[in-house]
Coordinates of C-alpha atoms in Angstrom, one line a residue:
M1 CA 0.0 0.0 0.0
T2 CA 1.4 3.4 -1.0
T3 CA 2.3 5.7 2.0
V4 CA 0.4 8.9 2.0
T5 CA 2.8 11.8 1.4
T6 CA 1.7 15.4 1.5
R7 CA 3.6 18.7 1.3
F8 CA 3.4 22.3 2.1
A9 CA 5.3 24.5 -0.5
P10 CA 5.3 28.2 0.5
S11 CA 7.1 30.9 -1.5
P12 CA 9.3 33.0 0.8
T13 CA 8.2 36.3 -0.7
G14 CA 6.2 37.2 2.4
Y15 CA 5.2 36.0 5.8
L16 CA 3.1 33.0 6.4
H17 CA -0.5 34.2 6.4
I18 CA -3.8 32.7 7.4
G19 CA -4.6 31.0 4.1
G20 CA -1.2 29.4 3.8
A21 CA -1.2 28.2 7.4
R22 CA -4.6 26.6 6.9
T23 CA -3.2 24.8 3.8
A24 CA -0.2 23.6 5.8
L25 CA -2.5 22.4 8.6
F26 CA -4.7 20.4 6.3
N27 CA -1.8 18.6 4.7
W28 CA -0.2 18.0 8.0
L29 CA -3.4 16.5 9.5
F30 CA -4.0 14.3 6.5
A31 CA -0.4 12.9 6.7
R32 CA -0.6 12.4 10.5
K33 CA -4.1 10.8 10.2
N34 CA -2.7 8.2 7.7
S35 CA 0.7 7.7 9.4
G36 CA 2.2 9.3 6.3
T37 CA 4.9 11.8 5.5
F38 CA 4.6 15.6 5.6
I39 CA 7.2 17.5 3.6
L40 CA 8.2 21.2 3.8
R41 CA 9.4 22.6 0.5
V42 CA 10.4 26.2 0.0
E43 CA 9.6 27.4 -3.5
D44 CA 12.3 30.2 -3.6
T45 CA 12.9 30.4 -7.4
D46 CA 11.8 34.0 -7.4
E47 CA 15.3 35.2 -6.6
E48 CA 14.4 38.9 -6.5
R49 CA 11.6 38.6 -4.0
S50 CA 12.6 35.5 -2.0
T51 CA 14.5 36.3 1.2
Q52 CA 16.2 34.3 4.0
E53 CA 14.2 36.4 6.5
M54 CA 10.9 35.3 5.0
T55 CA 12.0 31.7 4.8
Q56 CA 12.9 31.7 8.5
A57 CA 9.7 33.5 9.4
I58 CA 7.7 30.8 7.7
I59 CA 9.6 28.1 9.5
D60 CA 9.2 29.9 12.8
A61 CA 5.4 30.2 12.2
M62 CA 5.1 26.5 11.5
D63 CA 7.1 25.6 14.6
W64 CA 4.9 27.9 16.7
L65 CA 1.8 26.1 15.3
G66 CA 3.4 22.7 16.0
L67 CA 3.3 21.6 12.3
D68 CA 6.4 19.5 12.4
Y69 CA 7.7 18.1 9.1
D70 CA 9.2 14.7 8.3
Q71 CA 11.4 15.8 5.4
G72 CA 12.8 19.2 4.5
P73 CA 13.0 22.0 4.3
F74 CA 13.9 21.5 0.6
F75 CA 14.8 24.6 -1.5
Q76 CA 13.9 24.8 -5.1
S77 CA 16.8 27.2 -5.7
Q78 CA 19.2 24.3 -5.0
R79 CA 17.5 21.9 -7.4
K80 CA 17.9 23.6 -10.8
D81 CA 20.0 20.9 -12.3
L82 CA 17.3 18.3 -11.5
Y83 CA 14.6 20.4 -13.2
L84 CA 16.7 20.9 -16.3
S85 CA 17.3 17.1 -16.6
Y86 CA 13.6 16.6 -16.7
I87 CA 13.2 19.2 -19.4
D88 CA 15.9 17.4 -21.4
K89 CA 13.8 14.2 -21.1
L90 CA 10.8 16.0 -22.4
I91 CA 12.8 17.3 -25.4
Q92 CA 14.2 13.9 -26.1
T93 CA 10.8 12.2 -26.1
G94 CA 9.2 14.8 -28.3
N95 CA 7.0 16.2 -25.6
A96 CA 8.6 19.6 -25.6
Y97 CA 10.2 21.9 -28.2
Y98 CA 12.3 25.1 -28.5
C99 CA 10.4 28.3 -29.4
S100 CA 12.0 31.6 -30.6
C101 CA 8.9 33.7 -30.6
T102 CA 9.4 37.1 -28.9
P103 CA 7.1 38.3 -26.1
D104 CA 5.6 40.8 -28.5
E105 CA 4.8 38.1 -31.0
V106 CA 3.2 36.0 -28.4
E107 CA 1.1 38.9 -27.2
A108 CA 0.0 39.5 -30.8
M109 CA -1.1 35.9 -31.0
R110 CA -3.2 36.3 -27.9
E111 CA -4.8 39.5 -29.1
A112 CA -5.7 37.9 -32.4
A113 CA -7.4 35.1 -30.5
R114 CA -9.3 37.7 -28.4
Q115 CA -10.5 39.4 -31.5
K116 CA -12.0 36.1 -32.7
G117 CA -13.6 35.5 -29.3
L118 CA -11.2 32.6 -28.6
K119 CA -9.1 31.9 -25.5
P120 CA -6.0 34.1 -25.7
K121 CA -3.0 31.8 -26.0
Y122 CA 0.2 30.9 -27.8
D123 CA -0.7 29.5 -31.2
G124 CA 2.0 26.9 -31.6
K125 CA 3.9 28.6 -34.3
C126 CA 7.2 26.9 -33.5
R127 CA 5.7 23.6 -32.5
E128 CA 6.8 21.6 -35.6
L129 CA 9.7 23.8 -36.8
G130 CA 12.5 21.8 -35.1
K131 CA 14.0 24.9 -33.6
V132 CA 17.4 24.5 -31.8
P133 CA 18.6 26.1 -28.6
G134 CA 19.6 29.8 -28.8
P135 CA 20.1 32.8 -26.6
D136 CA 16.4 33.9 -27.0
T137 CA 14.7 30.6 -27.1
V138 CA 12.3 29.1 -24.5
I139 CA 11.2 25.5 -24.2
R140 CA 7.4 24.8 -24.4
L141 CA 5.4 21.7 -23.6
K142 CA 3.8 20.1 -26.6
A143 CA 0.3 19.8 -25.2
P144 CA -2.5 17.8 -26.7
L145 CA -4.6 19.8 -29.2
N146 CA -7.9 18.1 -28.5
G147 CA -9.7 16.1 -25.9
Q148 CA -10.0 16.9 -22.2
T149 CA -7.8 16.9 -19.1
A150 CA -10.0 15.8 -16.3
F151 CA -9.4 14.9 -12.6
H152 CA -11.5 14.1 -9.5
D153 CA -10.9 16.9 -7.0
Q154 CA -10.9 15.6 -3.5
V155 CA -12.9 18.6 -2.3
K156 CA -14.9 19.9 -5.4
G157 CA -15.6 16.6 -7.2
P158 CA -15.1 16.1 -11.0
I159 CA -13.4 18.9 -12.9
S160 CA -12.4 18.9 -16.6
F161 CA -10.7 21.3 -19.0
D162 CA -11.0 21.3 -22.7
N163 CA -7.4 20.9 -24.1
Q164 CA -8.2 23.4 -26.8
E165 CA -8.4 26.0 -24.0
L166 CA -4.9 25.2 -22.9
D167 CA -1.7 26.1 -24.7
D168 CA 1.9 25.0 -25.1
F169 CA 3.1 26.7 -21.9
V170 CA 6.7 27.5 -21.2
L171 CA 8.8 25.0 -19.2
Q172 CA 12.1 26.9 -19.4
R173 CA 12.6 30.6 -19.7
K174 CA 15.1 32.1 -22.1
D175 CA 17.5 32.7 -19.2
G176 CA 17.6 29.0 -18.6
T177 CA 15.5 28.9 -15.5
P178 CA 12.6 26.4 -15.1
T179 CA 9.1 27.7 -14.6
Y180 CA 6.8 27.1 -11.6
N181 CA 4.7 24.4 -13.0
L182 CA 7.7 22.3 -14.2
A183 CA 9.6 22.6 -10.9
V184 CA 6.5 21.7 -8.9
V185 CA 5.8 18.6 -10.9
V186 CA 9.4 17.4 -10.7
D187 CA 9.6 18.0 -7.0
D188 CA 6.3 16.2 -6.4
I189 CA 7.5 13.2 -8.5
E190 CA 10.9 13.0 -6.8
M191 CA 9.4 13.4 -3.3
G192 CA 6.7 10.8 -3.9
V193 CA 3.8 13.2 -3.1
T194 CA 0.5 11.3 -3.2
H195 CA -2.0 14.0 -2.2
I196 CA -1.9 17.8 -2.8
L197 CA -4.3 20.0 -0.8
R198 CA -4.0 23.6 -1.8
G199 CA -6.1 26.8 -2.3
D200 CA -8.5 26.9 -5.2
D201 CA -6.5 29.7 -6.8
H202 CA -4.3 26.9 -8.0
I203 CA -7.0 25.1 -10.0
N204 CA -5.9 26.6 -13.3
N205 CA -2.4 25.2 -12.7
T206 CA -3.7 21.7 -12.2
P207 CA -4.5 20.7 -15.8
K208 CA -1.0 22.0 -16.9
Q209 CA 0.6 19.9 -14.2
I210 CA -1.4 16.8 -15.1
L211 CA -0.3 17.2 -18.7
L212 CA 3.3 17.2 -17.5
Y213 CA 2.8 14.0 -15.4
R214 CA 1.4 12.3 -18.5
A215 CA 4.2 13.5 -20.7
L216 CA 6.7 12.1 -18.1
K217 CA 4.7 8.9 -17.9
T218 CA 4.0 9.3 -14.2
V219 CA 0.7 8.9 -12.3
P220 CA -0.4 12.3 -10.9
P221 CA -1.2 12.7 -7.2
L222 CA -4.7 13.2 -6.0
F223 CA -5.6 16.9 -5.9
G224 CA -7.9 18.8 -3.5
H225 CA -8.6 22.5 -3.8
V226 CA -10.0 24.3 -0.7
P227 CA -12.0 27.5 -1.2
M228 CA -10.6 30.8 -0.2
I229 CA -11.2 32.5 3.2
L230 CA -13.4 35.6 3.1
G231 CA -13.8 38.5 5.5
P232 CA -17.0 39.2 7.4
D233 CA -18.2 41.3 4.5
K234 CA -17.9 38.2 2.3
K235 CA -15.1 39.8 0.3
K236 CA -11.6 38.5 -0.2
L237 CA -9.8 38.4 3.1
S238 CA -7.5 41.4 3.5
K239 CA -5.6 43.1 6.3
R240 CA -8.6 45.1 7.3
H241 CA -10.4 41.8 8.1
G242 CA -7.4 40.3 10.0
A243 CA -5.4 38.8 7.2
L244 CA -2.2 39.3 9.2
S245 CA 0.8 37.0 9.4
V246 CA 0.5 34.0 11.7
M247 CA 3.2 35.4 13.9
A248 CA 1.3 38.7 14.2
Y249 CA -1.4 36.7 16.0
K250 CA 1.3 35.4 18.4
K251 CA 2.3 38.9 19.2
M252 CA -1.4 39.8 19.7
G253 CA -1.5 37.1 22.4
F254 CA -3.2 34.2 20.8
L255 CA -2.2 30.7 21.8
P256 CA -1.1 28.2 19.0
E257 CA -3.6 25.6 20.0
A258 CA -6.4 28.2 19.6
M259 CA -5.0 29.2 16.2
V260 CA -4.8 25.6 15.0
N261 CA -8.4 24.9 16.2
Y262 CA -9.7 28.0 14.5
L263 CA -7.9 27.4 11.2
V264 CA -9.0 23.9 10.9
R265 CA -12.7 25.0 11.3
L266 CA -12.2 27.4 8.3
G267 CA -13.3 24.8 5.8
W268 CA -13.5 21.5 7.8
S269 CA -16.2 20.3 10.2
F270 CA -17.0 17.3 12.3
K271 CA -20.6 17.1 13.4
D272 CA -21.4 20.2 15.5
E273 CA -18.2 20.1 17.4
E274 CA -16.2 23.3 17.7
I275 CA -13.3 22.5 20.1
F276 CA -10.7 19.9 19.3
S277 CA -7.4 18.8 20.9
R278 CA -4.6 18.1 18.5
D279 CA -5.0 14.4 18.9
E280 CA -8.8 14.7 18.3
L281 CA -8.1 16.6 15.1
I282 CA -5.7 13.9 13.8
N283 CA -8.2 11.1 14.7
K284 CA -11.2 12.9 13.1
F285 CA -9.8 14.6 10.1
S286 CA -10.8 13.4 6.7
L287 CA -11.0 14.9 3.2
E288 CA -14.7 14.0 3.0
N289 CA -15.4 16.7 5.7
L290 CA -13.7 19.5 3.8
G291 CA -16.2 22.1 2.7
S292 CA -16.6 23.2 -0.9
S293 CA -17.8 26.7 -0.1
A294 CA -15.7 29.7 1.1
S295 CA -15.2 30.3 4.9
V296 CA -15.6 33.5 6.7
F297 CA -12.8 34.7 9.0
D298 CA -14.2 36.0 12.3
T299 CA -11.8 37.5 14.8
N300 CA -14.4 37.4 17.6
K301 CA -14.8 33.6 17.1
L302 CA -11.0 33.2 17.2
T303 CA -10.9 35.3 20.4
W304 CA -13.6 33.2 22.0
L305 CA -11.6 30.0 21.2
N306 CA -8.5 31.6 22.6
S307 CA -10.2 32.5 25.8
H308 CA -11.2 28.8 26.2
Y309 CA -7.6 27.7 25.7
I310 CA -6.3 30.3 28.1
K311 CA -8.7 28.9 30.8
E312 CA -7.5 25.4 30.1
A313 CA -3.8 26.1 29.9
D314 CA -1.1 25.2 32.4
I315 CA -0.4 28.2 34.7
A316 CA 3.4 27.8 34.5
R317 CA 3.3 27.8 30.7
L318 CA 1.1 30.9 30.7
S319 CA 3.5 32.6 33.0
G320 CA 6.3 32.3 30.4
I321 CA 4.0 33.5 27.6
L322 CA 2.7 36.4 29.7
T323 CA 6.2 37.8 30.2
E324 CA 6.5 38.2 26.4
H325 CA 3.5 40.7 26.6
L326 CA 4.6 42.7 29.6
E327 CA 6.7 45.8 29.5
D328 CA 10.2 45.0 30.8
E329 CA 9.9 47.0 33.9
L330 CA 6.8 45.1 34.9
I331 CA 8.3 41.6 34.7
P332 CA 8.8 40.4 38.3
D333 CA 12.0 38.9 39.6
D334 CA 10.0 36.0 41.0
P335 CA 8.1 34.1 38.3
G336 CA 6.0 32.5 41.1
Y337 CA 4.3 35.9 41.6
L338 CA 2.9 35.7 38.1
E339 CA 1.6 32.3 38.8
K340 CA -0.5 33.7 41.7
I341 CA -1.9 36.5 39.4
I342 CA -2.8 34.3 36.4
P343 CA -5.6 32.2 38.0
L344 CA -7.4 35.5 38.7
L345 CA -7.2 36.6 35.1
Q346 CA -7.7 33.3 33.2
P347 CA -11.5 33.5 33.3
R348 CA -11.4 37.1 32.0
A349 CA -8.8 37.3 29.3
G350 CA -9.5 36.9 25.6
T351 CA -5.8 37.1 24.7
M352 CA -2.5 37.1 26.5
H353 CA -2.0 40.7 25.5
E354 CA -5.2 41.5 27.2
M355 CA -4.1 39.5 30.3
A356 CA -0.9 41.6 30.4
E357 CA -3.0 44.8 30.4
M358 CA -5.1 43.3 33.2
A359 CA -2.1 42.3 35.2
A360 CA -0.3 45.6 35.1
F361 CA -1.7 47.0 38.3
F362 CA -0.4 43.9 40.2
L363 CA 3.1 44.5 38.9
I364 CA 3.6 48.3 38.8
E365 CA 5.3 50.0 41.7
D366 CA 2.7 51.4 44.1
E367 CA 3.7 55.0 43.7
R368 CA 3.5 54.6 39.9
L369 CA -0.1 53.2 39.8
V370 CA -2.2 55.1 37.3
Y371 CA -5.7 56.0 38.4
D372 CA -8.7 56.3 36.1
E373 CA -9.6 60.0 36.7
K374 CA -13.3 59.4 36.0
A375 CA -13.4 56.5 38.5
V376 CA -11.6 58.7 41.1
D377 CA -14.1 61.5 40.7
K378 CA -17.1 59.1 40.8
F379 CA -16.1 56.8 43.7
L380 CA -13.4 58.4 45.9
S381 CA -15.8 60.8 47.6
P382 CA -14.9 62.3 51.0
E383 CA -17.1 59.7 52.6
A384 CA -15.5 56.9 50.7
R385 CA -12.0 58.2 51.6
T386 CA -13.0 58.2 55.3
H387 CA -14.0 54.5 55.0
L388 CA -10.8 53.7 53.2
S389 CA -8.8 55.3 56.0
E390 CA -10.6 53.4 58.7
I391 CA -10.2 50.2 56.7
A392 CA -6.5 50.7 56.4
S393 CA -6.2 51.1 60.1
R394 CA -8.1 47.9 60.7
L395 CA -6.1 45.9 58.2
E396 CA -2.8 46.9 59.8
H397 CA -3.7 44.8 62.8
I398 CA -4.9 41.6 61.2
D399 CA -2.4 38.7 61.1
S400 CA -3.7 36.6 58.2
F401 CA -4.1 38.4 54.9
D402 CA -5.9 35.7 52.9
Q403 CA -9.2 35.8 51.2
K404 CA -11.1 34.1 54.0
S405 CA -9.7 36.4 56.7
L406 CA -10.4 39.5 54.5
E407 CA -14.0 38.5 53.9
Q408 CA -14.4 38.1 57.6
E409 CA -12.8 41.4 58.4
F410 CA -14.9 43.3 55.9
G411 CA -18.1 41.5 57.0
E412 CA -17.5 42.8 60.5
Y413 CA -16.8 46.3 59.2
I414 CA -20.0 46.7 57.1
R415 CA -22.0 45.3 60.1
E416 CA -20.5 47.8 62.4
K417 CA -21.0 50.7 60.0
E418 CA -24.5 49.4 59.0
I419 CA -23.7 49.8 55.3
K420 CA -23.9 47.6 52.3
F421 CA -20.7 46.2 50.8
K422 CA -21.3 48.1 47.6
V423 CA -20.7 51.4 49.5
I424 CA -17.0 50.5 49.9
A425 CA -16.5 47.9 47.1
Q426 CA -15.8 50.3 44.2
P427 CA -13.9 52.9 46.2
L428 CA -11.7 50.0 47.5
R429 CA -11.2 48.6 44.0
V430 CA -10.3 52.0 42.5
A431 CA -7.9 52.6 45.4
I432 CA -5.9 49.4 45.0
T433 CA -6.2 48.8 41.3
G434 CA -6.7 52.3 39.8
R435 CA -9.7 51.1 37.8
T436 CA -13.3 50.0 38.2
A437 CA -12.9 46.4 36.8
S438 CA -10.7 43.8 38.3
P439 CA -10.8 40.2 39.6
G440 CA -12.5 39.6 42.9
L441 CA -11.5 42.1 45.5
F442 CA -10.4 39.8 48.3
E443 CA -8.5 37.5 45.8
T444 CA -6.8 40.6 44.4
M445 CA -5.8 41.9 47.9
E446 CA -4.4 38.5 48.9
V447 CA -2.1 38.4 45.8
L448 CA -1.0 42.1 46.2
G449 CA -0.2 41.4 49.9
K450 CA -0.8 43.4 53.1
N451 CA 2.0 46.0 52.7
R452 CA 1.1 46.9 49.1
V453 CA -2.7 47.2 49.8
L454 CA -2.0 49.4 52.8
C455 CA 0.4 51.6 50.8
R456 CA -2.3 52.1 48.1
L457 CA -5.1 52.8 50.6
K458 CA -3.0 55.4 52.3
Q459 CA -1.8 56.8 48.9
V460 CA -5.3 57.8 47.8
N461 CA -5.8 59.8 51.1
G462 CA -2.6 61.7 50.5

């Protein structure tokens, strides 16, 4: 039985974005589900636009998402001789030929076809002329002139192209470099790729590649083309919708497991389930459940998923991630202090960046605590300040400063003063956090500790 082999083949002309990451994930899952091989191949033949920085950024993004590869990374820029050897085979077998037509001549052929209402394409002028290599010659595939090129798409079903609509496309440019479609087919043959899952913007490349497989007397892999990702307005996903690089989402405070879970649901489903562990994804993934219609990217849904994974995550791990989102001066010397803060914020944070903002009042020096002026004006009235002064005096004399002891102490205070807790709750919160929203007051006070709470209570009374 043939081993399933998939590949992800990005071009390092930019960062890894949402669409590419989803393609990589689908191929990775299919390989893992079938105990197969997942290959990373870097298609860096565009020398002007491909950079080492982009290559590393793509690899870093895949590492962050946990998409490990069994072979690679391979670089097309290092495989030129291999491609040229395949082109030689096509020349020798009569499946390719030299063409000396200039770009202007080819464009004239296309325009003439347009004028007749036909598909604009090269008209085969040099096809049977027996041209020889020269400084301005290209090499073209001798494609069939009639019939159809058909395949069964693993996502979209049967697809066919009339061969009269195709043309003798270029395999080798006049500078001696191979073209995209030739290099891709050679690599997929050499690497034993059995399944290709990619965006449906590649559908028009598929018949050309199938013709190359046939010319090389090789069985094509199975193709599956997944629909594009749209923004909430149902238009092509762009930066205004959130089409940022994958690593931008890391900087925004999303967890990789949330990103993987969200990406897989953009075009794949399993019953009505929304949340999947990595192992569950591998066990349940199948090509049959890939959708044939476009998916809509929803940042709110991604944030909801992220909040779920933050709640479920190990506190020590979150502590390490949280430091990446804190200003340097807020990072405590004792990482254990962050581990006391995080449980209070886990139920409230949508992202780790949001958690960092919530955690700031725990970490900033007392005298540098920033107060919300509107909250101060609204809640720190003369009466409230009097209560806070009395509370500070009482707290100085308690031995235990844990949540239970604080609840007891404040219970006694409001009974003695014959007031409701809400009379002092918000003034107390503003005094010790600088804001009107925070985790539970007594949990917050316990983590801040007695000395810091007293310092902040006295601070608001000048």
